[in-house]
Amino acid sequence: MASSHDPIIPIFSAVSSSTRQLFQLLRCINFAPRAHVHITKIGLRFIVEESRVMQGQAFLDKSLFTSYAFNPVVAEPSEDDAEPEEEDGEPLVLEISLSSLLETLQIFASNDVKDRWPSRDPTYGGVTGSMARGGPAATFDNRVLGMAGLCRLSCAGVGEPLCIVLEETGVTTTCELVTYEPEPRADIPLQKDAISQKIIMKASWLHDAITELSSTSPTRLTIVASPVAPYFALSSSGPLGSATVEFSKDPQLLETFYVPRRVVNTYKYSLIKGASRAMGMANKVSIRGDDQGVLSLQFIIDMDEDRFSFVDFRFIAYIPEEGEGDDEDEED
């Protein structure tokens, strides 16, 4: 029988030689205080949602770590079981404070970095300054973040803390983050057999368009995609007026354009703006929508050594309250 003083053997452990990569990827979905963490043999998936109308996912593939081990407890089959359990076992699902995790990861960051990038931006502010156009090269530059040390992650199982060990220039810091029992959560489904639009373009162009539209202090963003001109347009409306940004069908601009029929959907601008960090970091974005109005923005972010990661956002279309649309029509 094991002694109470015996060390707890973690079922998950990973080592990253780049704390800044973890920090920057997780900051892309930092629009809610807590995150669900799914740990599997292929990597970690962080999921954050806002009022069940916006969901963000950041996947950290195990290739981003110099070492990665996940050994889940596999239940022994009973005599009544017709089939044995899968050898891979169940994923380890936790809920953590995302803001606390980000604060921990930037412990060794310089003070000016912390001042520029607070742990949580309640206004869903976008990337500013050189970061807005610096792209991945600037995003993952040690001179920008000041985070060049090792990061060790481990967890012994459900109910156990997530242990984080940071090492840099001979200094070691150990933190234990409390984990919570995950609250029930439903994914925002994208009906892949009912895709109404698929557009792939440079993420920086989408970022520029969203930023330009912010001048009207918009409350809503309308996305129009059509097989005829204007092919792809973003329109905003707010107390200071309205504005529209249109994109031509030039293959140099829209790498992929699949829009069999005209599609118009409206979303809350503040939610779309919540993806602006990913827009400023990513190389490309895949914009997809289904017949129900669900919008998917999947960002491809290049890492070092020809590796890349995905950050995915999904949004529910805005449904005006009763009488709201009639009032606007009267104003028009």
Short mmCIF file of C-alpha atoms in Angstrom, two decimals:
data_model
loop_
_atom_site.label_atom_id
_atom_site.label_comp_id
_atom_site.label_asym_id
_atom_site.label_seq_id
_atom_site.Cartn_x
_atom_site.Cartn_y
_atom_site.Cartn_z
CA MET A 1 0.00 0.00 0.00
CA ALA A 2 1.38 3.37 -0.96
CA SER A 3 2.41 5.74 1.82
CA SER A 4 0.80 9.15 2.14
CA HIS A 5 4.30 10.60 1.82
CA ASP A 6 4.97 8.94 -1.54
CA PRO A 7 5.14 11.44 -4.42
CA ILE A 8 2.13 11.54 -6.72
CA ILE A 9 3.02 10.26 -10.17
CA PRO A 10 1.55 12.56 -12.84
CA ILE A 11 -0.45 11.03 -15.65
CA PHE A 12 0.42 14.04 -17.79
CA SER A 13 3.75 15.80 -18.15
CA ALA A 14 5.21 18.02 -20.86
CA VAL A 15 8.22 20.27 -21.33
CA SER A 16 8.32 23.31 -23.62
CA SER A 17 11.51 25.13 -24.52
CA SER A 18 9.48 28.22 -25.46
CA THR A 19 7.20 29.69 -22.82
CA ARG A 20 6.35 32.53 -25.19
CA GLN A 21 4.66 30.18 -27.67
CA LEU A 22 2.29 28.84 -25.02
CA PHE A 23 1.62 32.34 -23.72
CA GLN A 24 0.85 33.88 -27.10
CA LEU A 25 -1.39 31.07 -28.32
CA LEU A 26 -3.44 31.05 -25.12
CA ARG A 27 -3.79 34.83 -25.16
CA CYS A 28 -5.68 34.49 -28.43
CA ILE A 29 -8.65 33.03 -26.53
CA ASN A 30 -8.35 35.17 -23.40
CA PHE A 31 -11.89 36.57 -23.50
CA ALA A 32 -13.29 34.65 -20.48
CA PRO A 33 -11.83 33.94 -17.03
CA ARG A 34 -11.91 30.14 -17.17
CA ALA A 35 -11.03 27.51 -19.76
CA HIS A 36 -11.74 23.83 -20.25
CA VAL A 37 -8.57 21.81 -20.85
CA HIS A 38 -8.71 18.50 -22.73
CA ILE A 39 -5.47 16.53 -22.42
CA THR A 40 -4.98 13.64 -24.84
CA LYS A 41 -2.10 11.70 -26.35
CA ILE A 42 -1.87 14.12 -29.28
CA GLY A 43 -1.89 17.41 -27.38
CA LEU A 44 -3.81 19.91 -25.26
CA ARG A 45 -6.99 21.65 -26.30
CA PHE A 46 -8.06 24.81 -24.44
CA ILE A 47 -11.72 25.80 -24.89
CA VAL A 48 -13.26 29.10 -23.79
CA GLU A 49 -16.81 30.33 -24.33
CA GLU A 50 -18.75 33.54 -23.86
CA SER A 51 -22.48 33.44 -23.06
CA ARG A 52 -22.90 30.39 -25.30
CA VAL A 53 -22.70 32.58 -28.42
CA MET A 54 -18.92 32.62 -28.86
CA GLN A 55 -16.39 29.85 -28.45
CA GLY A 56 -12.62 29.84 -28.86
CA GLN A 57 -10.29 26.86 -29.07
CA ALA A 58 -6.50 26.76 -29.05
CA PHE A 59 -4.82 23.44 -29.78
CA LEU A 60 -1.27 22.83 -28.57
CA ASP A 61 0.03 19.87 -30.53
CA LYS A 62 2.49 17.64 -28.72
CA SER A 63 5.07 18.55 -31.39
CA LEU A 64 5.30 21.99 -29.76
CA PHE A 65 6.86 20.35 -26.70
CA THR A 66 10.34 18.89 -26.41
CA SER A 67 8.84 16.04 -24.39
CA TYR A 68 5.22 15.00 -23.96
CA ALA A 69 3.72 12.10 -22.01
CA PHE A 70 0.11 11.23 -21.26
CA ASN A 71 -0.64 7.95 -19.52
CA PRO A 72 -4.32 7.90 -18.59
CA VAL A 73 -5.68 5.38 -16.16
CA VAL A 74 -7.39 2.66 -18.18
CA ALA A 75 -10.19 0.88 -16.34
CA GLU A 76 -9.78 -2.88 -16.18
CA PRO A 77 -12.57 -4.66 -18.07
CA SER A 78 -15.08 -6.54 -15.93
CA GLU A 79 -16.57 -9.89 -16.73
CA ASP A 80 -19.80 -8.18 -17.79
CA ASP A 81 -18.06 -5.99 -20.38
CA ALA A 82 -18.63 -7.28 -23.90
CA GLU A 83 -15.72 -5.22 -25.26
CA PRO A 84 -12.55 -4.01 -23.55
CA GLU A 85 -11.87 -0.30 -23.02
CA GLU A 86 -9.78 1.48 -25.62
CA GLU A 87 -6.07 1.36 -24.88
CA ASP A 88 -5.75 5.13 -25.15
CA GLY A 89 -8.16 5.66 -22.25
CA GLU A 90 -10.30 8.72 -21.67
CA PRO A 91 -8.91 12.25 -22.05
CA LEU A 92 -8.14 14.18 -18.91
CA VAL A 93 -10.64 17.07 -18.72
CA LEU A 94 -10.02 19.96 -16.35
CA GLU A 95 -11.24 23.50 -15.81
CA ILE A 96 -8.71 26.14 -14.84
CA SER A 97 -8.41 29.89 -14.43
CA LEU A 98 -7.04 31.03 -17.79
CA SER A 99 -6.10 34.45 -16.45
CA SER A 100 -4.06 32.83 -13.64
CA LEU A 101 -2.29 30.57 -16.13
CA LEU A 102 -1.33 33.54 -18.31
CA GLU A 103 -0.07 35.47 -15.29
CA THR A 104 2.08 32.48 -14.36
CA LEU A 105 3.54 32.06 -17.84
CA GLN A 106 4.70 35.68 -17.94
CA ILE A 107 6.40 35.70 -14.53
CA PHE A 108 9.81 36.13 -16.17
CA ALA A 109 8.55 38.68 -18.70
CA SER A 110 9.95 42.18 -18.43
CA ASN A 111 7.79 44.76 -16.66
CA ASP A 112 7.15 46.76 -19.83
CA VAL A 113 5.76 43.63 -21.51
CA LYS A 114 3.37 43.08 -18.62
CA ASP A 115 2.25 46.70 -18.83
CA ARG A 116 1.55 46.44 -22.58
CA TRP A 117 -0.22 43.10 -22.36
CA PRO A 118 -2.40 42.76 -19.25
CA SER A 119 -3.58 39.24 -18.41
CA ARG A 120 -7.14 39.94 -19.54
CA ASP A 121 -8.59 42.56 -21.81
CA PRO A 122 -12.27 43.04 -20.84
CA THR A 123 -12.92 45.16 -23.93
CA TYR A 124 -11.60 42.51 -26.30
CA GLY A 125 -8.93 44.95 -27.43
CA GLY A 126 -6.85 44.06 -30.45
CA VAL A 127 -3.14 43.91 -31.04
CA THR A 128 -1.52 47.30 -31.33
CA GLY A 129 1.78 48.78 -32.44
CA SER A 130 4.38 46.53 -34.05
CA MET A 131 2.50 43.40 -32.96
CA ALA A 132 -0.44 44.26 -35.18
CA ARG A 133 1.62 43.81 -38.33
CA GLY A 134 4.66 41.99 -37.04
CA GLY A 135 3.13 38.60 -37.72
CA PRO A 136 4.52 35.38 -36.27
CA ALA A 137 8.15 36.47 -36.56
CA ALA A 138 7.53 39.34 -34.14
CA THR A 139 5.01 37.44 -32.06
CA PHE A 140 7.43 34.72 -31.06
CA ASP A 141 10.55 36.90 -30.77
CA ASN A 142 12.33 36.68 -27.40
CA ARG A 143 13.22 40.37 -27.66
CA VAL A 144 9.52 41.17 -27.75
CA LEU A 145 8.28 38.94 -24.95
CA GLY A 146 11.33 38.40 -22.79
CA MET A 147 10.36 34.75 -22.20
CA ALA A 148 13.10 32.37 -23.22
CA GLY A 149 12.99 29.82 -20.39
CA LEU A 150 11.73 26.28 -20.03
CA CYS A 151 8.17 25.50 -18.99
CA ARG A 152 7.24 22.18 -17.40
CA LEU A 153 3.58 21.17 -17.08
CA SER A 154 2.21 18.22 -15.14
CA CYS A 155 -0.99 16.97 -13.58
CA ALA A 156 -1.69 13.84 -11.51
CA GLY A 157 -5.34 13.56 -12.49
CA VAL A 158 -8.84 14.85 -11.87
CA GLY A 159 -9.01 17.03 -8.78
CA GLU A 160 -5.24 17.49 -8.66
CA PRO A 161 -3.59 20.86 -9.36
CA LEU A 162 -1.92 21.74 -12.64
CA CYS A 163 1.74 22.12 -11.77
CA ILE A 164 3.81 24.65 -13.71
CA VAL A 165 7.59 24.90 -13.32
CA LEU A 166 9.38 27.79 -15.04
CA GLU A 167 13.16 27.85 -15.39
CA GLU A 168 15.25 30.74 -16.69
CA THR A 169 18.90 31.74 -16.09
CA GLY A 170 19.21 29.52 -13.04
CA VAL A 171 15.98 30.69 -11.42
CA THR A 172 13.18 28.15 -10.90
CA THR A 173 9.59 29.05 -10.03
CA THR A 174 6.96 26.44 -9.20
CA CYS A 175 3.25 27.23 -9.30
CA GLU A 176 0.23 25.03 -8.69
CA LEU A 177 -3.04 26.11 -10.25
CA VAL A 178 -6.27 24.87 -8.73
CA THR A 179 -8.35 22.77 -11.11
CA TYR A 180 -12.14 22.67 -11.02
CA GLU A 181 -14.74 20.13 -12.00
CA PRO A 182 -15.69 21.14 -15.55
CA GLU A 183 -19.11 22.71 -15.88
CA PRO A 184 -21.41 21.25 -18.54
CA ARG A 185 -20.59 22.78 -21.91
CA ALA A 186 -22.06 22.35 -25.37
CA ASP A 187 -19.96 22.96 -28.47
CA ILE A 188 -21.19 25.40 -31.08
CA PRO A 189 -21.69 23.01 -34.01
CA LEU A 190 -20.69 23.86 -37.57
CA GLN A 191 -22.71 21.77 -40.00
CA LYS A 192 -20.00 20.64 -42.38
CA ASP A 193 -22.55 19.07 -44.72
CA ALA A 194 -24.37 22.40 -45.02
CA ILE A 195 -21.54 24.88 -45.62
CA SER A 196 -22.85 28.07 -47.21
CA GLN A 197 -19.47 29.81 -47.60
CA LYS A 198 -15.77 29.06 -47.41
CA ILE A 199 -13.19 31.78 -47.91
CA ILE A 200 -9.46 31.62 -47.23
CA MET A 201 -7.44 34.83 -47.11
CA LYS A 202 -4.55 36.50 -45.31
CA ALA A 203 -5.46 37.05 -41.70
CA SER A 204 -3.86 40.49 -41.71
CA TRP A 205 -6.38 41.74 -44.30
CA LEU A 206 -9.28 40.62 -42.14
CA HIS A 207 -7.60 42.26 -39.14
CA ASP A 208 -7.21 45.53 -41.05
CA ALA A 209 -10.87 45.48 -42.10
CA ILE A 210 -12.16 44.84 -38.57
CA THR A 211 -9.90 47.59 -37.22
CA GLU A 212 -11.02 50.08 -39.88
CA LEU A 213 -14.68 49.43 -39.08
CA SER A 214 -14.12 50.21 -35.40
CA SER A 215 -14.09 53.96 -36.17
CA THR A 216 -17.90 54.00 -36.07
CA SER A 217 -18.06 52.43 -32.58
CA PRO A 218 -20.13 49.61 -34.07
CA THR A 219 -22.44 47.30 -32.18
CA ARG A 220 -23.06 44.86 -35.01
CA LEU A 221 -21.11 43.42 -37.92
CA THR A 222 -22.83 42.13 -41.06
CA ILE A 223 -20.98 39.69 -43.30
CA VAL A 224 -22.15 39.37 -46.88
CA ALA A 225 -20.81 36.72 -49.26
CA SER A 226 -22.10 36.43 -52.81
CA PRO A 227 -21.18 34.68 -56.08
CA VAL A 228 -21.53 38.08 -57.79
CA ALA A 229 -20.10 41.49 -56.85
CA PRO A 230 -19.69 42.56 -54.13
CA TYR A 231 -18.24 39.13 -53.46
CA PHE A 232 -17.25 39.53 -49.82
CA ALA A 233 -18.17 42.53 -47.69
CA LEU A 234 -18.05 43.49 -44.02
CA SER A 235 -20.45 46.20 -42.84
CA SER A 236 -20.66 47.78 -39.40
CA SER A 237 -23.32 49.94 -37.81
CA GLY A 238 -23.29 51.90 -34.60
CA PRO A 239 -24.07 55.22 -32.93
CA LEU A 240 -21.48 57.05 -35.04
CA GLY A 241 -22.75 55.79 -38.37
CA SER A 242 -21.99 52.87 -40.67
CA ALA A 243 -19.11 51.67 -42.83
CA THR A 244 -18.38 48.90 -45.33
CA VAL A 245 -15.23 47.14 -46.50
CA GLU A 246 -15.47 45.13 -49.71
CA PHE A 247 -13.10 42.49 -51.11
CA SER A 248 -12.82 41.55 -54.77
CA LYS A 249 -12.67 37.97 -55.99
CA ASP A 250 -9.04 38.31 -57.10
CA PRO A 251 -7.21 35.02 -56.29
CA GLN A 252 -4.34 37.14 -54.98
CA LEU A 253 -6.75 38.46 -52.37
CA LEU A 254 -9.11 35.56 -51.72
CA GLU A 255 -7.07 32.37 -52.01
CA THR A 256 -10.20 30.18 -51.80
CA PHE A 257 -13.72 31.37 -52.60
CA TYR A 258 -16.68 28.99 -52.37
CA VAL A 259 -20.02 30.79 -52.18
CA PRO A 260 -22.76 29.03 -54.16
CA ARG A 261 -25.43 31.60 -53.21
CA ARG A 262 -25.72 34.96 -51.48
CA VAL A 263 -25.40 34.74 -47.70
CA VAL A 264 -26.03 37.54 -45.20
CA ASN A 265 -25.52 37.16 -41.44
CA THR A 266 -25.09 39.63 -38.60
CA TYR A 267 -22.99 39.19 -35.44
CA LYS A 268 -22.13 41.27 -32.42
CA TYR A 269 -19.08 43.31 -33.31
CA SER A 270 -17.55 43.01 -29.83
CA LEU A 271 -17.50 39.22 -30.15
CA ILE A 272 -15.80 39.25 -33.56
CA LYS A 273 -13.30 41.78 -32.18
CA GLY A 274 -12.49 39.17 -29.53
CA ALA A 275 -10.60 37.24 -32.21
CA SER A 276 -8.39 40.22 -33.14
CA ARG A 277 -5.31 38.87 -31.37
CA ALA A 278 -5.42 35.75 -33.51
CA MET A 279 -5.96 37.91 -36.59
CA GLY A 280 -2.82 39.88 -35.81
CA MET A 281 -0.71 36.74 -35.26
CA ALA A 282 -1.96 34.36 -37.94
CA ASN A 283 -0.81 33.99 -41.53
CA LYS A 284 -4.13 32.83 -42.94
CA VAL A 285 -7.74 32.55 -41.88
CA SER A 286 -10.41 30.16 -43.10
CA ILE A 287 -13.86 31.78 -42.94
CA ARG A 288 -16.70 29.28 -43.02
CA GLY A 289 -20.42 29.52 -42.38
CA ASP A 290 -23.31 27.08 -42.42
CA ASP A 291 -27.01 27.36 -43.24
CA GLN A 292 -27.82 28.08 -39.57
CA GLY A 293 -25.63 31.19 -39.52
CA VAL A 294 -22.83 29.70 -37.42
CA LEU A 295 -19.55 31.43 -38.30
CA SER A 296 -16.17 29.72 -37.99
CA LEU A 297 -12.89 31.64 -38.10
CA GLN A 298 -9.98 29.20 -38.13
CA PHE A 299 -6.56 30.82 -37.92
CA ILE A 300 -3.34 29.15 -39.06
CA ILE A 301 -0.40 30.42 -37.02
CA ASP A 302 3.13 29.57 -38.15
CA MET A 303 5.50 28.58 -35.37
CA ASP A 304 9.25 28.06 -35.62
CA GLU A 305 10.87 25.16 -37.49
CA ASP A 306 8.05 24.78 -40.03
CA ARG A 307 5.45 24.03 -37.37
CA PHE A 308 2.03 25.62 -37.11
CA SER A 309 -0.93 25.74 -34.75
CA PHE A 310 -4.65 26.32 -35.14
CA VAL A 311 -6.87 28.70 -33.20
CA ASP A 312 -10.56 28.38 -33.95
CA PHE A 313 -13.47 30.69 -33.11
CA ARG A 314 -17.16 30.03 -33.62
CA PHE A 315 -20.00 32.52 -33.36
CA ILE A 316 -23.78 32.34 -33.26
CA ALA A 317 -25.54 34.78 -35.57
CA TYR A 318 -27.19 37.81 -33.94
CA ILE A 319 -30.97 37.54 -33.59
CA PRO A 320 -32.65 40.94 -33.13
CA GLU A 321 -35.23 41.29 -30.42
CA GLU A 322 -38.89 41.60 -31.36
CA GLY A 323 -39.57 45.01 -32.84
CA GLU A 324 -35.90 45.94 -33.15
CA GLY A 325 -35.74 45.31 -36.88
CA ASP A 326 -38.98 47.21 -37.47
CA ASP A 327 -37.59 50.29 -35.74
CA GLU A 328 -34.49 50.26 -37.90
CA ASP A 329 -36.57 49.88 -41.05
CA GLU A 330 -38.60 52.92 -40.08
CA GLU A 331 -35.39 54.91 -39.55
CA ASP A 332 -34.17 53.88 -42.99
#
